mmCIF file of C-alpha atoms in Angstrom:
data_model
loop_
_atom_site.group_PDB
_atom_site.id
_atom_site.type_symbol
_atom_site.label_atom_id
_atom_site.label_comp_id
_atom_site.label_asym_id
_atom_site.label_seq_id
_atom_site.Cartn_x
_atom_site.Cartn_y
_atom_site.Cartn_z
ATOM 1 C CA MET K 1 207.056 185.004 61.577
ATOM 2 C CA SER K 2 203.698 183.197 61.445
ATOM 3 C CA ALA K 3 203.016 180.186 63.597
ATOM 4 C CA ARG K 4 203.490 176.924 62.179
ATOM 5 C CA ARG K 5 200.386 175.055 61.476
ATOM 6 C CA GLN K 6 200.086 171.855 63.583
ATOM 7 C CA PRO K 7 198.732 168.956 60.974
ATOM 8 C CA LYS K 8 195.383 167.506 62.045
ATOM 9 C CA HIS K 9 195.337 163.767 63.703
ATOM 10 C CA ARG K 10 194.189 161.449 60.790
ATOM 11 C CA PRO K 11 193.100 157.779 62.001
ATOM 12 C CA LYS K 12 194.953 155.065 61.064
ATOM 13 C CA LEU K 13 193.450 152.976 57.755
ATOM 14 C CA GLY K 14 193.055 149.967 59.846
ATOM 15 C CA ALA K 15 191.340 151.191 62.720
ATOM 16 C CA MET K 16 188.609 152.821 60.451
ATOM 17 C CA SER K 17 188.123 149.568 58.689
ATOM 18 C CA VAL K 18 187.706 147.665 61.858
ATOM 19 C CA SER K 19 184.857 149.897 63.042
ATOM 20 C CA LEU K 20 182.957 149.886 59.971
ATOM 21 C CA LEU K 21 183.055 146.069 59.996
ATOM 22 C CA ASN K 22 181.533 146.483 63.640
ATOM 23 C CA GLU K 23 178.578 148.575 62.460
ATOM 24 C CA LEU K 24 177.610 146.075 59.636
ATOM 25 C CA PHE K 25 177.859 143.074 62.123
ATOM 26 C CA THR K 26 175.815 144.907 64.899
ATOM 27 C CA HIS K 27 173.337 146.735 62.827
ATOM 28 C CA THR K 28 172.607 144.382 59.704
ATOM 29 C CA LEU K 29 169.193 146.267 58.762
ATOM 30 C CA ASP K 30 169.441 150.048 57.788
ATOM 31 C CA ARG K 31 166.772 151.764 60.421
ATOM 32 C CA GLY K 32 164.244 152.629 57.987
ATOM 33 C CA TYR K 33 164.235 148.866 57.294
ATOM 34 C CA ALA K 34 163.886 147.640 60.869
ATOM 35 C CA GLU K 35 161.154 150.249 61.664
ATOM 36 C CA ALA K 36 158.909 149.154 58.702
ATOM 37 C CA ALA K 37 159.537 145.565 59.993
ATOM 38 C CA ALA K 38 158.505 146.287 63.397
ATOM 39 C CA ARG K 39 155.461 147.903 62.285
ATOM 40 C CA ARG K 40 154.539 144.929 59.989
ATOM 41 C CA ALA K 41 155.032 142.575 63.113
ATOM 42 C CA GLY K 42 153.021 144.965 65.369
ATOM 43 C CA PRO K 43 149.446 143.737 66.453
ATOM 44 C CA GLY K 44 146.107 144.957 64.544
ATOM 45 C CA GLN K 45 148.567 146.497 61.601
ATOM 46 C CA PRO K 46 148.386 144.916 58.748
ATOM 47 C CA SER K 47 149.925 145.963 55.862
ATOM 48 C CA ARG K 48 147.916 147.128 52.405
ATOM 49 C CA THR K 49 149.298 143.921 50.649
ATOM 50 C CA VAL K 50 148.252 141.572 52.899
ATOM 51 C CA LEU K 51 144.686 142.997 53.043
ATOM 52 C CA ARG K 52 144.328 143.522 49.410
ATOM 53 C CA SER K 53 145.276 140.042 49.133
ATOM 54 C CA HIS K 54 142.457 138.831 51.490
ATOM 55 C CA LEU K 55 140.075 140.742 49.826
ATOM 56 C CA GLN K 56 140.830 139.187 46.598
ATOM 57 C CA ILE K 57 140.498 135.483 47.986
ATOM 58 C CA ALA K 58 136.823 136.510 49.875
ATOM 59 C CA ALA K 59 135.917 138.056 46.503
ATOM 60 C CA GLY K 60 136.597 134.998 44.362
ATOM 61 C CA LEU K 61 135.146 132.756 46.888
ATOM 62 C CA LEU K 62 132.018 134.529 46.697
ATOM 63 C CA LEU K 63 132.150 134.262 42.752
ATOM 64 C CA VAL K 64 132.307 130.758 42.733
ATOM 65 C CA GLY K 65 129.591 130.629 45.481
ATOM 66 C CA LEU K 66 127.362 132.570 43.218
ATOM 67 C CA VAL K 67 128.256 130.554 40.254
ATOM 68 C CA LEU K 68 127.569 127.177 41.755
ATOM 69 C CA SER K 69 124.337 128.406 43.663
ATOM 70 C CA THR K 70 122.996 129.809 40.092
ATOM 71 C CA ALA K 71 123.762 126.617 38.325
ATOM 72 C CA TYR K 72 121.924 124.512 41.025
ATOM 73 C CA GLN K 73 118.662 126.565 41.124
ATOM 74 C CA GLN K 74 118.882 126.203 37.086
ATOM 75 C CA THR K 75 119.247 122.711 37.325
ATOM 76 C CA ARG K 76 116.446 122.215 39.969
ATOM 77 C CA ARG K 77 114.314 124.502 37.468
ATOM 78 C CA GLN K 78 114.847 122.452 34.358
ATOM 79 C CA ALA K 79 114.327 118.887 36.339
ATOM 80 C CA PRO K 80 110.357 119.265 36.235
ATOM 81 C CA GLU K 81 110.442 120.480 32.362
ATOM 82 C CA SER K 82 112.405 117.506 31.282
ATOM 83 C CA THR K 83 110.230 115.094 33.307
ATOM 84 C CA ARG K 84 107.408 116.688 31.861
ATOM 85 C CA VAL K 85 108.708 116.524 28.271
ATOM 86 C CA LYS K 86 110.083 112.748 28.786
ATOM 87 C CA ARG K 87 106.469 111.824 30.124
ATOM 88 C CA ALA K 88 104.966 113.296 26.838
ATOM 89 C CA LEU K 89 107.020 111.507 24.654
ATOM 90 C CA ILE K 90 106.395 108.375 26.473
ATOM 91 C CA GLN K 91 102.896 108.875 26.296
ATOM 92 C CA ASP K 92 103.225 109.579 22.456
ATOM 93 C CA ILE K 93 105.251 106.379 22.286
ATOM 94 C CA GLY K 94 102.152 104.152 23.988
ATOM 95 C CA ALA K 95 99.616 105.999 21.825
ATOM 96 C CA ARG K 96 101.663 105.028 18.557
ATOM 97 C CA THR K 97 102.265 101.517 20.066
ATOM 98 C CA LYS K 98 98.552 101.022 20.534
ATOM 99 C CA VAL K 99 97.689 101.735 16.855
ATOM 100 C CA GLY K 100 100.116 99.575 15.430
ATOM 101 C CA HIS K 101 98.813 96.468 17.837
ATOM 102 C CA GLU K 102 95.591 97.447 16.630
ATOM 103 C CA LEU K 103 96.519 97.387 12.611
ATOM 104 C CA ALA K 104 98.337 94.063 13.673
ATOM 105 C CA ARG K 105 95.496 92.173 14.693
ATOM 106 C CA ARG K 106 93.297 93.647 11.735
ATOM 107 C CA ALA K 107 95.847 92.229 9.483
ATOM 108 C CA ASP K 108 95.648 88.787 11.199
ATOM 109 C CA ALA K 109 92.354 88.754 11.267
ATOM 110 C CA LEU K 110 92.081 89.515 7.299
ATOM 111 C CA SER K 111 94.996 86.566 6.847
ATOM 112 C CA ALA K 112 92.925 84.029 8.848
ATOM 113 C CA LYS K 113 89.883 84.598 6.594
ATOM 114 C CA VAL K 114 91.726 84.536 3.434
ATOM 115 C CA ALA K 115 93.366 81.245 4.887
ATOM 116 C CA GLY K 116 89.767 79.926 5.387
ATOM 117 C CA GLU K 117 88.675 80.459 1.789
ATOM 118 C CA ARG K 118 91.611 79.167 0.581
ATOM 119 C CA ASN K 119 91.471 76.028 2.713
ATOM 120 C CA ALA K 120 87.808 75.603 1.572
ATOM 121 C CA VAL K 121 89.085 75.374 -1.940
ATOM 122 C CA LEU K 122 91.627 73.465 -1.899
ATOM 123 C CA ALA K 123 89.676 70.440 0.209
ATOM 124 C CA ALA K 124 87.642 69.891 -2.601
ATOM 125 C CA THR K 125 89.915 67.660 -4.357
ATOM 126 C CA ALA K 126 92.793 64.980 -2.961
ATOM 127 C CA GLU K 127 95.555 67.146 -4.835
ATOM 128 C CA GLY K 128 94.529 70.229 -3.298
ATOM 129 C CA ASN K 129 94.046 68.697 0.099
ATOM 130 C CA ALA K 130 98.025 67.303 -0.367
ATOM 131 C CA ALA K 131 98.653 70.955 -1.568
ATOM 132 C CA ARG K 132 97.025 72.323 1.646
ATOM 133 C CA THR K 133 98.774 69.911 4.384
ATOM 134 C CA ARG K 134 102.192 70.926 2.640
ATOM 135 C CA LEU K 135 101.254 74.458 2.677
ATOM 136 C CA GLN K 136 100.670 74.231 6.014
ATOM 137 C CA TYR K 137 103.991 72.753 7.078
ATOM 138 C CA LEU K 138 105.851 75.386 5.261
ATOM 139 C CA GLU K 139 103.840 78.056 6.976
ATOM 140 C CA GLU K 140 104.394 76.694 10.209
ATOM 141 C CA ARG K 141 108.369 76.581 9.626
ATOM 142 C CA THR K 142 108.441 80.452 8.033
ATOM 143 C CA GLY K 143 106.379 81.756 10.553
ATOM 144 C CA SER K 144 103.803 82.792 8.657
ATOM 145 C CA VAL K 145 100.781 81.192 11.024
ATOM 146 C CA ALA K 146 100.680 81.127 14.777
ATOM 147 C CA VAL K 147 101.612 77.988 16.321
ATOM 148 C CA VAL K 148 100.323 76.286 19.585
ATOM 149 C CA GLY K 149 102.245 73.436 21.567
ATOM 150 C CA PRO K 150 104.687 72.469 24.631
ATOM 151 C CA GLY K 151 108.452 73.973 24.638
ATOM 152 C CA LEU K 152 110.935 76.033 26.855
ATOM 153 C CA VAL K 153 111.262 79.344 27.762
ATOM 154 C CA VAL K 154 114.211 81.081 28.241
ATOM 155 C CA ALA K 155 114.616 84.266 30.365
ATOM 156 C CA VAL K 156 118.031 86.132 29.932
ATOM 157 C CA GLY K 157 118.475 89.600 31.216
ATOM 158 C CA ASP K 158 121.247 92.334 32.202
ATOM 159 C CA ALA K 159 122.917 92.457 35.621
ATOM 160 C CA ALA K 160 120.708 94.273 38.376
ATOM 161 C CA SER K 161 121.544 98.221 38.035
ATOM 162 C CA ARG K 162 123.770 100.305 40.655
ATOM 163 C CA GLN K 163 122.715 103.313 42.757
ATOM 164 C CA GLN K 164 124.416 106.083 43.250
ATOM 165 C CA VAL K 165 123.689 109.498 44.637
ATOM 166 C CA ASP K 166 123.129 112.524 42.570
ATOM 167 C CA PRO K 167 125.533 115.027 43.347
ATOM 168 C CA ILE K 168 123.500 118.035 42.289
ATOM 169 C CA THR K 169 120.147 117.008 43.380
ATOM 170 C CA GLY K 170 121.141 114.578 46.199
ATOM 171 C CA GLN K 171 118.304 112.071 45.139
ATOM 172 C CA GLN K 172 119.149 108.459 44.401
ATOM 173 C CA ARG K 173 119.422 107.357 40.801
ATOM 174 C CA ASP K 174 119.914 104.150 39.203
ATOM 175 C CA LEU K 175 122.869 103.252 36.992
ATOM 176 C CA PRO K 176 123.208 100.804 34.059
ATOM 177 C CA PRO K 177 125.032 97.848 34.834
ATOM 178 C CA GLU K 178 128.817 97.325 33.892
ATOM 179 C CA GLU K 179 129.198 96.766 30.097
ATOM 180 C CA SER K 180 130.109 93.077 30.825
ATOM 181 C CA GLY K 181 126.857 92.504 32.525
ATOM 182 C CA ARG K 182 124.566 93.469 29.498
ATOM 183 C CA ILE K 183 122.846 91.790 27.250
ATOM 184 C CA THR K 184 123.585 92.273 23.695
ATOM 185 C CA ASP K 185 122.339 91.351 20.298
ATOM 186 C CA ARG K 186 125.018 88.627 19.966
ATOM 187 C CA ASP K 187 124.083 86.984 23.151
ATOM 188 C CA LEU K 188 120.458 86.808 21.792
ATOM 189 C CA GLN K 189 121.579 85.294 18.376
ATOM 190 C CA LEU K 190 123.842 82.820 20.560
ATOM 191 C CA LEU K 191 120.872 81.509 22.278
ATOM 192 C CA VAL K 192 118.304 81.385 19.307
ATOM 193 C CA ASN K 193 120.939 79.526 17.103
ATOM 194 C CA GLU K 194 121.319 76.916 19.869
ATOM 195 C CA LEU K 195 117.674 76.723 20.424
ATOM 196 C CA TRP K 196 117.188 75.950 16.852
ATOM 197 C CA ALA K 197 119.794 73.532 16.912
ATOM 198 C CA THR K 198 118.551 71.465 19.560
ATOM 199 C CA GLY K 199 114.947 70.828 17.880
ATOM 200 C CA ALA K 200 112.855 74.226 18.198
ATOM 201 C CA GLU K 201 110.276 74.080 15.856
ATOM 202 C CA ALA K 202 109.075 78.023 16.187
ATOM 203 C CA ILE K 203 110.687 80.496 18.317
ATOM 204 C CA ALA K 204 109.493 83.943 19.466
ATOM 205 C CA VAL K 205 111.869 86.998 21.239
ATOM 206 C CA ASP K 206 109.580 89.238 23.901
ATOM 207 C CA GLY K 207 106.378 88.000 21.477
ATOM 208 C CA ARG K 208 108.140 88.897 18.124
ATOM 209 C CA ARG K 209 107.916 85.781 15.754
ATOM 210 C CA LEU K 210 111.319 84.391 14.336
ATOM 211 C CA ALA K 211 111.067 84.091 10.515
ATOM 212 C CA PRO K 212 113.709 83.222 8.151
ATOM 213 C CA THR K 213 114.410 86.812 7.245
ATOM 214 C CA THR K 214 114.112 87.942 10.892
ATOM 215 C CA THR K 215 117.269 90.050 11.819
ATOM 216 C CA ILE K 216 118.513 90.711 15.705
ATOM 217 C CA ARG K 217 120.913 93.570 16.131
ATOM 218 C CA GLU K 218 121.489 96.102 17.827
ATOM 219 C CA ALA K 219 121.154 100.312 17.410
ATOM 220 C CA GLY K 220 121.853 102.871 19.537
ATOM 221 C CA GLY K 221 122.102 101.332 22.325
ATOM 222 C CA ALA K 222 118.839 99.133 21.786
ATOM 223 C CA ILE K 223 118.769 95.708 20.499
ATOM 224 C CA LEU K 224 116.257 95.327 17.491
ATOM 225 C CA VAL K 225 114.305 91.965 16.571
ATOM 226 C CA ASP K 226 112.671 92.454 13.206
ATOM 227 C CA TYR K 227 113.388 96.291 13.895
ATOM 228 C CA PHE K 228 110.926 96.003 16.818
ATOM 229 C CA PRO K 229 113.038 96.929 20.248
ATOM 230 C CA VAL K 230 112.908 95.212 22.752
ATOM 231 C CA ALA K 231 113.796 95.201 26.876
ATOM 232 C CA SER K 232 115.635 93.350 29.272
ATOM 233 C CA PRO K 233 114.567 90.579 30.569
ATOM 234 C CA TYR K 234 114.260 88.885 27.228
ATOM 235 C CA LEU K 235 112.167 85.990 27.220
ATOM 236 C CA ILE K 236 112.801 83.434 24.310
ATOM 237 C CA ASN K 237 109.607 81.011 23.843
ATOM 238 C CA ALA K 238 110.927 77.801 21.925
ATOM 239 C CA VAL K 239 107.733 75.218 20.891
ATOM 240 C CA GLY K 240 108.867 71.796 20.735
ATOM 241 C CA ASP K 241 109.295 68.628 22.900
ATOM 242 C CA PRO K 242 110.658 70.174 26.194
ATOM 243 C CA ASP K 243 112.115 66.674 27.293
ATOM 244 C CA VAL K 244 114.161 67.008 24.512
ATOM 245 C CA LEU K 245 114.890 70.961 24.155
ATOM 246 C CA LEU K 246 115.556 71.269 27.841
ATOM 247 C CA PRO K 247 118.265 68.626 28.532
ATOM 248 C CA ARG K 248 119.769 69.366 25.324
ATOM 249 C CA PHE K 249 120.017 73.048 25.626
ATOM 250 C CA ALA K 250 121.224 72.753 29.184
ATOM 251 C CA ASP K 251 123.782 70.689 28.446
ATOM 252 C CA SER K 252 125.032 72.649 25.332
ATOM 253 C CA ARG K 253 128.224 74.874 25.175
ATOM 254 C CA ILE K 254 126.091 77.846 25.309
ATOM 255 C CA GLY K 255 123.688 77.017 27.800
ATOM 256 C CA GLN K 256 126.901 76.117 29.724
ATOM 257 C CA GLN K 257 128.516 79.378 28.620
ATOM 258 C CA PHE K 258 125.610 81.356 30.176
ATOM 259 C CA GLN K 259 125.328 79.876 33.039
ATOM 260 C CA THR K 260 128.912 80.753 34.026
ATOM 261 C CA TYR K 261 127.827 84.534 32.930
ATOM 262 C CA VAL K 262 125.624 84.389 35.860
ATOM 263 C CA GLY K 263 128.281 83.864 38.876
ATOM 264 C CA ALA K 264 130.796 85.988 36.676
ATOM 265 C CA TYR K 265 128.735 89.076 35.445
ATOM 266 C CA GLY K 266 125.378 88.592 37.785
ATOM 267 C CA ILE K 267 123.294 88.263 34.484
ATOM 268 C CA ARG K 268 119.757 86.523 35.022
ATOM 269 C CA PHE K 269 119.364 83.228 32.941
ATOM 270 C CA ASP K 270 116.343 80.859 33.548
ATOM 271 C CA LEU K 271 115.158 77.842 31.786
ATOM 272 C CA VAL K 272 111.313 76.864 32.674
ATOM 273 C CA ARG K 273 109.240 74.143 30.730
ATOM 274 C CA ALA K 274 106.403 75.216 29.293
ATOM 275 C CA GLU K 275 103.003 72.800 28.652
ATOM 276 C CA SER K 276 101.680 75.355 26.438
ATOM 277 C CA LEU K 277 102.809 78.319 24.133
ATOM 278 C CA THR K 278 101.213 80.225 21.510
ATOM 279 C CA LEU K 279 103.427 81.972 19.109
ATOM 280 C CA ALA K 280 101.696 84.597 16.975
ATOM 281 C CA ALA K 281 102.713 84.732 13.439
ATOM 282 C CA ALA K 282 105.537 86.305 12.039
ATOM 283 C CA THR K 283 104.911 90.070 10.707
ATOM 284 C CA GLY K 284 106.239 91.293 7.571
ATOM 285 C CA THR K 285 106.380 88.107 5.615
ATOM 286 C CA GLU K 286 106.017 87.758 1.985
ATOM 287 C CA LEU K 287 106.190 85.453 -1.065
ATOM 288 C CA ARG K 288 109.617 86.639 -3.006
ATOM 289 C CA TYR K 289 110.086 83.452 -5.123
ATOM 290 C CA ALA K 290 107.856 80.331 -6.317
ATOM 291 C CA ARG K 291 108.310 77.995 -8.963
ATOM 292 C CA PRO K 292 105.405 76.121 -10.552
ATOM 293 C CA ASP K 293 104.546 72.278 -9.457
ATOM 294 C CA GLN K 294 106.211 69.865 -11.248
ATOM 295 C CA GLY K 295 102.802 68.046 -11.927
ATOM 296 C CA ALA K 296 101.144 71.044 -13.502
ATOM 297 C CA GLY K 297 100.855 71.142 -17.193
ATOM 298 C CA GLY K 298 100.956 74.206 -19.385
ATOM 299 C CA THR K 299 103.390 77.129 -19.781
ATOM 300 C CA PRO K 300 104.571 79.286 -16.542
ATOM 301 C CA THR K 301 103.058 82.671 -16.987
ATOM 302 C CA GLN K 302 104.161 85.810 -14.779
ATOM 303 C CA ALA K 303 102.644 85.360 -11.507
ATOM 304 C CA PRO K 304 100.221 87.796 -9.613
ATOM 305 C CA PRO K 305 101.285 89.799 -7.054
ATOM 306 C CA PRO K 306 102.509 87.486 -3.878
ATOM 307 C CA THR K 307 99.878 86.332 -1.604
ATOM 308 C CA PRO K 308 99.478 83.384 0.873
ATOM 309 C CA ALA K 309 97.535 81.171 -0.858
ATOM 310 C CA GLY K 310 100.152 81.175 -3.639
ATOM 311 C CA GLY K 311 101.276 77.305 -4.249
ATOM 312 C CA PRO K 312 104.265 75.619 -2.715
ATOM 313 C CA SER K 313 106.913 77.548 -1.531
ATOM 314 C CA SER K 314 110.547 76.946 -2.487
ATOM 315 C CA PHE K 315 112.028 76.963 0.804
ATOM 316 C CA ALA K 316 113.139 74.474 1.839
ATOM 317 C CA PRO K 317 112.591 73.278 6.032
ATOM 318 C CA PRO K 318 115.087 73.211 8.399
ATOM 319 C CA ASP K 319 117.221 70.384 9.030
ATOM 320 C CA PRO K 320 117.189 69.950 12.909
ATOM 321 C CA THR K 321 120.297 67.604 12.047
ATOM 322 C CA ARG K 322 122.452 70.167 10.746
ATOM 323 C CA PRO K 323 125.491 70.674 12.815
ATOM 324 C CA THR K 324 125.966 74.312 14.418
ATOM 325 C CA ASP K 325 128.685 76.033 16.519
ATOM 326 C CA GLY K 326 125.641 78.260 18.114
ATOM 327 C CA ARG K 327 126.886 81.411 16.036
ATOM 328 C CA ALA K 328 125.252 83.330 13.736
ATOM 329 C CA GLY K 329 125.491 83.587 10.300
ATOM 330 C CA ALA K 330 127.031 86.041 7.738
ATOM 331 C CA SER K 331 124.321 88.747 8.641
ATOM 332 C CA PRO K 332 122.863 89.437 12.154
ATOM 333 C CA SER K 333 119.825 87.193 11.901
ATOM 334 C CA GLY K 334 117.884 85.102 14.316
ATOM 335 C CA GLY K 335 115.625 83.321 12.091
ATOM 336 C CA ASN K 336 115.604 79.900 11.590
ATOM 337 C CA PRO K 337 118.563 78.699 10.204
#
């Protein structure tokens, strides 16, 4: 009879659960994870991921520095070239301007010669003398001839420029004034129209004589007077009685308004009494319309090409007593209203 097998001892289920919980609380990490964490925390033992990240950052910084350095060198090399091109353009403009001035002087000389011969013919009769007197009056009012006399000089200009350091070259550069500190074509129109209203007989802006058809307008950021560019500061010369022009203009609404702009925006605005001003004749003036004298007999015929030697013009002289609000008309004109 075989011996009876004794059953093996089996631990109770509750004791096994308590032992497993104690193991989890005592060793929260697996042994392999704990060893890896210890290696990462050890001195002089960076992981491959950290090393790769550092290398990528260094390479990126090196690439950015290389790009910035290349852009800086290219900018420095292009600066002399742009300066040379700018200087060449300025010289070309100066040469062409000189030619234009020479042609204008020649045209003035020929006009003076024609006027002298015309006056000599008109002076032969009493009717001719009367026509010459009226023609001279109209020519002065339309800007066809030069005028000399006392008057008022109005100097107006943009506010002072601002300085800033160029972040690329490190040099000081001038920045244009703020928009509110710039003189516009509208400002010149207001000043010119106010001078006409206060009794000016002839006006020129930066040497450009104003005629009834002269325009003051802005194109491409530049102010054009009769399609010629003018630059700040702008000098407005007005021929007339300075004892009348100066107080009337200074006390007018436009004059007071620009005095306010001086303190508010820093623009330049000065009024100077002038004992003698010489205004050249306006350029581009031509006779477009004419009518026969009422006292002349015969039937009117087709007139020859317009010349300054024509008969009395139908242009009406300005009326200084006409009320004005200081604003330009429908078109941006700075001519005699």
